[in-house]
Amino acid sequence: MKKAFLRRWIAAAALMPAACGKPEPPPSPAVAKEAAPEPLPATSPRDAWEARRRAWLEGDARAVWESLCSASRDAKIRTQERAMEELRRLDDPALERALQPYALAPGRFRRMSAEEMCLYMIAGTVQVPEVTKARLRAQEFRGAEVQGRTAVCTIVSVDGASETLVLVAEGGAWKVDDAETARRRGAAPRR
């Protein structure tokens, strides 16, 4: 028994230097774990709608802009870039006439980015008459049906008409998806 043990030990010892000198095989590639989905926002779709309405009523163009999902902001920027490209081709007198309704000088316009122009347009739009503000204040949030990362909200106006507003969970908040809202309202998509 001692001889058998000794023979096995000698055989194992003889193999050890060979095994020790061999490079270790490379580690197998790590299997990428799927990123955990972002949790749904802690705030509700109603909170998001109320914050957006408040931003419109207070004339906070940046908050209105940030209430849009990134896809909606990107689409607006692309549309604005095309419009600005056309206007920039005009000579200054023609451009001045085209910009007159916006109270925007040609020199300032030519230096603006598409996002800055979007914000400028929203800022001009949020200067709404009191009658429009009264309608906004009278709107009522009736509910939201949350399906995964999308919330389909029902908003009712003072005359009882209801409209749909689609929100998506993005960046820890509920954001307005303009394209999906327009689609569900039956409007043609903006280009």
Coordinates of N, CA and C in Angstrom, one line a residue:
M1 N 0.8 -1.2 0.0 CA 0.0 0.0 0.0 C 0.9 1.2 0.0
K2 N 2.0 1.2 0.8 CA 2.9 2.3 0.8 C 3.5 2.5 -0.5
K3 N 3.9 1.4 -1.2 CA 4.5 1.5 -2.5 C 3.6 2.1 -3.5
A4 N 2.3 1.7 -3.5 CA 1.3 2.3 -4.5 C 1.2 3.8 -4.2
F5 N 1.1 4.1 -3.0 CA 1.0 5.6 -2.7 C 2.2 6.3 -3.1
L6 N 3.4 5.8 -2.9 CA 4.6 6.4 -3.2 C 4.7 6.5 -4.8
R7 N 4.3 5.5 -5.5 CA 4.3 5.6 -7.0 C 3.4 6.7 -7.5
R8 N 2.2 6.8 -6.9 CA 1.3 7.8 -7.4 C 1.8 9.2 -7.0
W9 N 2.4 9.3 -5.9 CA 3.0 10.6 -5.5 C 4.1 11.0 -6.4
I10 N 5.0 10.1 -6.7 CA 6.1 10.4 -7.6 C 5.6 10.8 -9.0
A11 N 4.5 10.1 -9.5 CA 4.0 10.4 -10.8 C 3.3 11.8 -10.8
A12 N 2.6 12.1 -9.7 CA 2.0 13.4 -9.6 C 3.1 14.5 -9.5
A13 N 4.1 14.2 -8.7 CA 5.2 15.2 -8.6 C 5.9 15.4 -9.9
A14 N 6.0 14.4 -10.7 CA 6.7 14.5 -12.0 C 5.9 15.4 -13.0
L15 N 4.6 15.3 -12.8 CA 3.7 16.1 -13.7 C 3.6 17.6 -13.2
M16 N 3.9 17.8 -12.0 CA 3.7 19.2 -11.4 C 4.5 20.2 -12.1
P17 N 5.8 20.0 -12.4 CA 6.6 21.1 -13.0 C 6.0 21.4 -14.4
A18 N 5.6 20.4 -15.1 CA 5.0 20.6 -16.5 C 3.7 21.4 -16.3
A19 N 2.9 21.1 -15.4 CA 1.7 21.8 -15.2 C 1.9 23.2 -14.7
C20 N 2.9 23.4 -13.9 CA 3.2 24.7 -13.4 C 3.8 25.6 -14.4
G21 N 4.5 25.1 -15.4 CA 5.1 25.9 -16.4 C 4.1 26.3 -17.6
K22 N 3.0 25.6 -17.6 CA 2.1 25.9 -18.7 C 1.4 27.2 -18.4
P23 N 1.2 28.0 -19.4 CA 0.3 29.2 -19.1 C -1.1 28.8 -18.9
E24 N -1.7 29.5 -18.0 CA -3.1 29.2 -17.7 C -3.9 29.6 -18.9
P25 N -5.0 28.8 -19.2 CA -5.8 29.2 -20.3 C -6.5 30.6 -20.0
P26 N -6.7 31.3 -21.0 CA -7.4 32.6 -20.8 C -8.7 32.4 -20.2
P27 N -9.2 33.3 -19.3 CA -10.5 33.2 -18.7 C -11.5 33.3 -19.8
S28 N -12.6 32.5 -19.6 CA -13.7 32.6 -20.6 C -14.3 34.0 -20.5
P29 N -14.7 34.5 -21.7 CA -15.3 35.8 -21.7 C -16.5 35.9 -20.7
A30 N -16.5 37.0 -20.0 CA -17.6 37.1 -19.1 C -18.9 37.3 -19.9
V31 N -19.9 36.7 -19.4 CA -21.2 36.9 -20.0 C -21.8 38.2 -19.6
A32 N -22.1 39.1 -20.5 CA -22.6 40.4 -20.2 C -24.0 40.2 -19.5
K33 N -24.1 40.8 -18.4 CA -25.4 40.8 -17.8 C -26.2 42.0 -18.4
E34 N -27.5 41.7 -18.6 CA -28.3 42.7 -19.2 C -28.5 43.8 -18.1
A35 N -28.4 45.0 -18.6 CA -28.6 46.1 -17.6 C -30.0 46.0 -17.1
A36 N -30.1 46.2 -15.8 CA -31.4 46.2 -15.1 C -32.2 47.4 -15.7
P37 N -33.5 47.1 -16.0 CA -34.3 48.2 -16.5 C -34.4 49.3 -15.5
E38 N -34.5 50.5 -16.0 CA -34.6 51.7 -15.1 C -36.0 51.6 -14.4
P39 N -36.0 51.8 -13.1 CA -37.3 51.7 -12.4 C -38.2 52.8 -12.9
L40 N -39.5 52.5 -12.7 CA -40.5 53.6 -13.1 C -40.3 54.8 -12.2
P41 N -40.7 56.0 -12.7 CA -40.5 57.1 -11.8 C -41.3 57.0 -10.5
A42 N -40.8 57.7 -9.5 CA -41.5 57.7 -8.2 C -42.8 58.6 -8.3
T43 N -42.7 59.6 -9.1 CA -43.8 60.5 -9.3 C -44.8 59.9 -10.2
S44 N -46.0 60.4 -10.2 CA -47.1 59.8 -11.0 C -47.2 60.6 -12.3
P45 N -47.9 60.0 -13.3 CA -48.2 60.7 -14.5 C -49.0 62.0 -14.2
R46 N -49.9 61.9 -13.2 CA -50.6 63.1 -12.9 C -49.7 64.2 -12.4
D47 N -48.6 63.9 -11.6 CA -47.7 64.9 -11.2 C -46.9 65.5 -12.4
A48 N -46.6 64.7 -13.3 CA -45.9 65.2 -14.5 C -46.8 66.1 -15.3
W49 N -48.1 65.7 -15.5 CA -49.0 66.6 -16.2 C -49.2 67.9 -15.5
E50 N -49.3 67.9 -14.1 CA -49.5 69.1 -13.4 C -48.3 70.0 -13.5
A51 N -47.1 69.4 -13.4 CA -45.8 70.2 -13.5 C -45.7 70.9 -14.9
R52 N -46.1 70.1 -16.0 CA -46.1 70.7 -17.3 C -47.1 71.8 -17.4
R53 N -48.3 71.6 -16.9 CA -49.3 72.7 -17.0 C -48.9 73.9 -16.2
R54 N -48.3 73.7 -15.0 CA -47.7 74.8 -14.2 C -46.6 75.6 -15.0
A55 N -45.8 74.8 -15.7 CA -44.7 75.5 -16.5 C -45.3 76.3 -17.6
W56 N -46.3 75.8 -18.3 CA -47.0 76.7 -19.3 C -47.6 77.9 -18.7
L57 N -48.3 77.8 -17.6 CA -48.9 78.9 -16.9 C -47.9 79.9 -16.4
E58 N -46.8 79.5 -15.9 CA -45.8 80.4 -15.4 C -44.8 80.9 -16.5
G59 N -45.0 80.4 -17.7 CA -44.1 80.9 -18.8 C -42.7 80.3 -18.7
D60 N -42.5 79.2 -18.1 CA -41.2 78.6 -18.0 C -40.9 77.7 -19.2
A61 N -40.3 78.3 -20.2 CA -40.0 77.6 -21.5 C -39.0 76.4 -21.2
R62 N -38.0 76.6 -20.4 CA -37.1 75.5 -20.2 C -37.8 74.3 -19.5
A63 N -38.7 74.5 -18.6 CA -39.4 73.4 -17.9 C -40.4 72.7 -18.9
V64 N -41.0 73.5 -19.8 CA -41.9 72.9 -20.8 C -41.0 72.1 -21.8
W65 N -39.9 72.6 -22.2 CA -38.9 71.8 -23.0 C -38.5 70.5 -22.4
E66 N -38.1 70.6 -21.1 CA -37.6 69.4 -20.4 C -38.8 68.4 -20.1
S67 N -40.0 68.8 -20.2 CA -41.1 67.9 -20.0 C -41.4 67.0 -21.1
L68 N -40.7 67.2 -22.3 CA -40.8 66.4 -23.4 C -39.8 65.3 -23.3
C69 N -40.1 64.1 -23.9 CA -39.2 63.0 -23.9 C -38.1 63.3 -24.9
S70 N -36.9 62.7 -24.8 CA -35.8 63.0 -25.7 C -36.1 62.8 -27.2
A71 N -36.9 61.8 -27.5 CA -37.3 61.6 -28.9 C -38.1 62.8 -29.4
S72 N -39.0 63.3 -28.6 CA -39.8 64.5 -29.0 C -38.9 65.7 -29.2
R73 N -38.0 65.9 -28.2 CA -37.1 67.1 -28.3 C -36.2 66.9 -29.6
D74 N -35.7 65.7 -29.8 CA -34.9 65.5 -31.0 C -35.6 65.8 -32.3
A75 N -36.9 65.3 -32.4 CA -37.7 65.5 -33.6 C -37.9 67.0 -33.8
K76 N -38.2 67.8 -32.7 CA -38.4 69.2 -32.8 C -37.1 69.9 -33.3
I77 N -36.0 69.5 -32.8 CA -34.7 70.1 -33.2 C -34.5 69.8 -34.7
R78 N -34.7 68.6 -35.1 CA -34.5 68.3 -36.6 C -35.5 69.1 -37.4
T79 N -36.7 69.3 -37.0 CA -37.7 70.1 -37.8 C -37.2 71.6 -37.8
Q80 N -36.8 72.0 -36.6 CA -36.3 73.4 -36.5 C -35.1 73.7 -37.4
E81 N -34.1 72.7 -37.4 CA -32.9 72.8 -38.2 C -33.3 73.0 -39.6
R82 N -34.2 72.2 -40.2 CA -34.6 72.4 -41.6 C -35.2 73.7 -41.8
A83 N -36.1 74.2 -41.0 CA -36.7 75.5 -41.1 C -35.6 76.6 -41.1
M84 N -34.7 76.5 -40.1 CA -33.7 77.5 -40.0 C -32.7 77.5 -41.2
E85 N -32.5 76.4 -41.7 CA -31.6 76.3 -42.9 C -32.2 77.1 -44.1
E86 N -33.5 76.9 -44.2 CA -34.2 77.6 -45.3 C -34.1 79.2 -45.1
L87 N -34.4 79.6 -43.8 CA -34.4 81.0 -43.5 C -33.0 81.6 -43.6
R88 N -32.0 80.9 -43.3 CA -30.6 81.4 -43.3 C -30.1 81.6 -44.8
R89 N -30.8 81.1 -45.7 CA -30.5 81.3 -47.1 C -30.9 82.7 -47.6
L90 N -31.8 83.3 -46.9 CA -32.4 84.6 -47.2 C -31.3 85.7 -47.0
D91 N -31.4 86.8 -47.7 CA -30.6 87.9 -47.4 C -31.2 88.6 -46.2
D92 N -30.4 89.5 -45.6 CA -30.9 90.1 -44.3 C -32.2 90.9 -44.4
P93 N -32.5 91.7 -45.5 CA -33.8 92.3 -45.5 C -34.9 91.3 -45.6
A94 N -34.8 90.3 -46.4 CA -35.8 89.3 -46.5 C -36.0 88.5 -45.2
L95 N -34.8 88.2 -44.6 CA -34.9 87.5 -43.3 C -35.5 88.3 -42.2
E96 N -35.2 89.6 -42.2 CA -35.8 90.5 -41.2 C -37.3 90.6 -41.3
R97 N -37.8 90.6 -42.6 CA -39.3 90.5 -42.8 C -39.9 89.2 -42.3
A98 N -39.2 88.1 -42.6 CA -39.7 86.8 -42.2 C -39.7 86.6 -40.7
L99 N -38.7 87.3 -40.0 CA -38.6 87.1 -38.5 C -39.4 88.2 -37.7
Q100 N -40.0 89.1 -38.5 CA -40.7 90.2 -37.8 C -41.8 89.7 -36.8
P101 N -42.6 88.7 -37.2 CA -43.6 88.2 -36.2 C -43.0 87.7 -34.9
Y102 N -41.7 87.3 -35.0 CA -41.1 86.7 -33.8 C -40.2 87.7 -33.0
A103 N -40.2 88.9 -33.5 CA -39.4 90.0 -32.8 C -38.0 89.5 -32.7
L104 N -37.4 89.0 -33.7 CA -36.1 88.4 -33.7 C -35.2 89.0 -34.8
A105 N -34.1 89.6 -34.4 CA -33.2 90.2 -35.4 C -32.4 89.2 -36.2
P106 N -32.1 89.4 -37.4 CA -31.4 88.5 -38.3 C -30.1 88.0 -37.7
G107 N -29.3 89.0 -37.1 CA -28.0 88.6 -36.5 C -28.1 87.6 -35.4
R108 N -29.1 87.9 -34.5 CA -29.3 87.0 -33.4 C -29.8 85.6 -33.9
F109 N -30.7 85.6 -34.9 CA -31.2 84.4 -35.4 C -30.1 83.5 -36.0
R110 N -29.2 84.1 -36.7 CA -28.1 83.4 -37.4 C -27.2 82.8 -36.4
R111 N -27.1 83.3 -35.2 CA -26.2 82.7 -34.1 C -26.9 81.6 -33.3
M112 N -28.2 81.5 -33.4 CA -29.0 80.5 -32.6 C -28.8 79.1 -33.1
S113 N -28.8 78.2 -32.1 CA -28.8 76.8 -32.4 C -30.3 76.4 -32.6
A114 N -30.6 75.2 -33.1 CA -32.0 74.8 -33.3 C -32.7 74.6 -31.9
E115 N -31.9 74.1 -30.9 CA -32.5 74.0 -29.6 C -32.9 75.4 -29.0
E116 N -32.0 76.3 -29.2 CA -32.2 77.7 -28.7 C -33.4 78.3 -29.4
M117 N -33.6 78.0 -30.7 CA -34.8 78.5 -31.4 C -36.0 77.8 -30.9
C118 N -36.0 76.5 -30.6 CA -37.1 75.9 -30.0 C -37.5 76.5 -28.7
L119 N -36.6 76.8 -27.9 CA -36.8 77.4 -26.6 C -37.4 78.8 -26.8
Y120 N -36.9 79.5 -27.7 CA -37.4 80.9 -28.1 C -38.8 80.8 -28.5
M121 N -39.1 79.8 -29.3 CA -40.5 79.7 -29.8 C -41.4 79.3 -28.7
I122 N -41.0 78.4 -27.8 CA -41.8 78.0 -26.7 C -42.0 79.2 -25.8
A123 N -41.0 80.0 -25.5 CA -41.1 81.2 -24.7 C -42.1 82.2 -25.2
G124 N -42.1 82.3 -26.6 CA -43.1 83.2 -27.2 C -44.5 82.6 -27.1
T125 N -44.6 81.3 -27.1 CA -45.9 80.7 -27.1 C -46.5 80.7 -25.6
V126 N -45.6 80.6 -24.6 CA -46.1 80.6 -23.3 C -46.6 81.9 -22.8
Q127 N -46.4 83.0 -23.6 CA -47.0 84.3 -23.3 C -48.5 84.2 -23.8
V128 N -49.2 83.3 -23.2 CA -50.6 83.1 -23.7 C -51.6 84.1 -23.0
P129 N -52.7 84.4 -23.7 CA -53.7 85.3 -23.2 C -54.4 84.7 -21.9
E130 N -54.9 85.5 -21.2 CA -55.6 85.0 -19.9 C -56.7 84.0 -20.2
V131 N -57.4 84.2 -21.3 CA -58.5 83.3 -21.6 C -57.9 81.8 -21.8
T132 N -56.8 81.7 -22.5 CA -56.1 80.4 -22.7 C -55.6 79.9 -21.3
K133 N -55.1 80.8 -20.5 CA -54.6 80.3 -19.2 C -55.8 79.8 -18.3
A134 N -56.9 80.5 -18.5 CA -58.1 80.1 -17.7 C -58.5 78.7 -18.2
R135 N -58.5 78.4 -19.5 CA -58.8 77.1 -20.0 C -57.8 76.0 -19.4
L136 N -56.5 76.4 -19.4 CA -55.5 75.5 -18.9 C -55.8 75.2 -17.4
R137 N -56.1 76.2 -16.6 CA -56.4 76.0 -15.2 C -57.6 75.1 -15.0
A138 N -58.6 75.2 -15.9 CA -59.8 74.4 -15.7 C -59.7 73.0 -16.2
Q139 N -58.6 72.6 -16.9 CA -58.4 71.3 -17.3 C -58.4 70.3 -16.1
E140 N -58.8 69.1 -16.3 CA -58.8 68.2 -15.2 C -58.2 66.9 -15.6
F141 N -57.3 66.3 -14.8 CA -56.7 65.1 -15.0 C -57.6 64.0 -14.6
R142 N -58.1 63.1 -15.5 CA -59.1 62.1 -15.2 C -58.5 60.8 -14.8
G143 N -57.3 60.5 -15.3 CA -56.7 59.2 -15.0 C -55.6 58.9 -16.0
A144 N -54.9 57.8 -15.7 CA -53.8 57.3 -16.5 C -53.8 55.8 -16.5
E145 N -53.6 55.2 -17.7 CA -53.5 53.8 -17.8 C -52.0 53.5 -18.0
V146 N -51.3 52.9 -17.1 CA -49.9 52.7 -17.2 C -49.7 51.3 -17.8
Q147 N -49.0 51.2 -18.9 CA -48.7 49.9 -19.6 C -47.2 49.9 -19.7
G148 N -46.5 49.2 -18.8 CA -45.0 49.2 -18.9 C -44.4 50.5 -18.6
R149 N -43.8 51.1 -19.6 CA -43.1 52.4 -19.4 C -43.9 53.5 -20.1
T150 N -45.1 53.2 -20.4 CA -46.0 54.2 -21.1 C -47.2 54.5 -20.3
A151 N -47.6 55.7 -20.2 CA -48.9 56.1 -19.5 C -49.7 56.9 -20.5
V152 N -51.0 56.4 -20.7 CA -51.9 57.0 -21.5 C -52.9 57.8 -20.6
C153 N -52.8 59.1 -20.7 CA -53.6 59.9 -19.7 C -54.8 60.5 -20.4
T154 N -55.9 60.7 -19.7 CA -57.1 61.4 -20.1 C -57.2 62.7 -19.4
I155 N -57.3 63.8 -20.2 CA -57.4 65.1 -19.7 C -58.7 65.7 -20.2
V156 N -59.5 66.3 -19.3 CA -60.8 66.8 -19.7 C -60.8 68.3 -19.6
S157 N -61.3 68.9 -20.6 CA -61.4 70.4 -20.6 C -62.7 70.9 -20.0
V158 N -62.8 72.2 -19.8 CA -64.0 72.8 -19.1 C -65.3 72.4 -19.8
D159 N -65.2 72.3 -21.2 CA -66.4 72.0 -21.9 C -66.8 70.5 -22.0
G160 N -66.0 69.7 -21.3 CA -66.2 68.3 -21.2 C -65.5 67.4 -22.2
A161 N -64.9 68.1 -23.1 CA -64.1 67.3 -24.2 C -62.9 66.7 -23.5
S162 N -62.6 65.4 -23.9 CA -61.4 64.8 -23.4 C -60.4 64.6 -24.5
E163 N -59.2 64.6 -24.0 CA -58.1 64.4 -25.0 C -57.1 63.5 -24.3
T164 N -56.3 62.9 -25.2 CA -55.3 61.9 -24.7 C -53.9 62.6 -24.7
L165 N -53.1 62.2 -23.7 CA -51.8 62.7 -23.5 C -50.9 61.4 -23.2
V166 N -49.9 61.2 -24.0 CA -49.1 60.0 -23.8 C -47.8 60.4 -23.1
L167 N -47.4 59.7 -22.0 CA -46.2 60.0 -21.3 C -45.4 58.7 -21.4
V168 N -44.0 58.9 -21.3 CA -43.1 57.7 -21.3 C -42.2 57.9 -20.1
A169 N -41.8 56.8 -19.4 CA -40.9 56.9 -18.3 C -39.5 57.0 -18.9
E170 N -38.8 58.1 -18.5 CA -37.5 58.4 -19.1 C -36.7 59.2 -18.1
G171 N -35.5 58.7 -17.8 CA -34.6 59.5 -16.9 C -35.2 59.7 -15.5
G172 N -35.9 58.8 -15.0 CA -36.5 58.9 -13.7 C -37.7 59.8 -13.6
A173 N -38.3 60.2 -14.7 CA -39.5 61.0 -14.7 C -40.4 60.6 -15.9
W174 N -41.7 61.1 -15.8 CA -42.6 60.9 -16.9 C -42.5 62.1 -17.8
K175 N -42.3 61.8 -19.1 CA -42.1 62.8 -20.1 C -43.2 62.7 -21.2
V176 N -43.6 63.8 -21.8 CA -44.6 63.8 -22.9 C -43.9 63.3 -24.2
D177 N -44.6 62.3 -24.8 CA -44.3 61.8 -26.1 C -45.2 62.5 -27.1
D178 N -44.7 63.6 -27.8 CA -45.5 64.3 -28.7 C -46.0 63.5 -29.9
A179 N -45.1 62.7 -30.5 CA -45.5 61.9 -31.7 C -46.6 60.9 -31.3
E180 N -46.4 60.2 -30.2 CA -47.5 59.2 -29.9 C -48.8 59.9 -29.5
T181 N -48.7 61.0 -28.8 CA -49.9 61.8 -28.4 C -50.6 62.2 -29.7
A182 N -49.9 62.8 -30.7 CA -50.5 63.2 -31.9 C -51.2 62.0 -32.6
R183 N -50.4 60.9 -32.7 CA -50.9 59.7 -33.4 C -52.2 59.2 -32.7
R184 N -52.3 59.2 -31.4 CA -53.5 58.7 -30.7 C -54.6 59.7 -30.8
R185 N -54.3 60.9 -31.0 CA -55.4 61.9 -31.2 C -55.8 62.0 -32.7
G186 N -55.1 61.2 -33.5 CA -55.5 61.2 -35.0 C -54.9 62.3 -35.8
A187 N -53.9 63.0 -35.2 CA -53.3 64.1 -36.0 C -52.2 63.5 -36.9
A188 N -51.9 64.2 -37.9 CA -50.8 63.8 -38.8 C -49.5 64.2 -38.1
P189 N -48.5 63.3 -38.2 CA -47.2 63.6 -37.6 C -46.6 64.8 -38.2
R190 N -45.9 65.6 -37.4 CA -45.2 66.8 -37.9 C -43.9 66.4 -38.5
R191 N -43.5 67.1 -39.5 CA -42.3 66.8 -40.2 C -41.3 68.0 -40.2

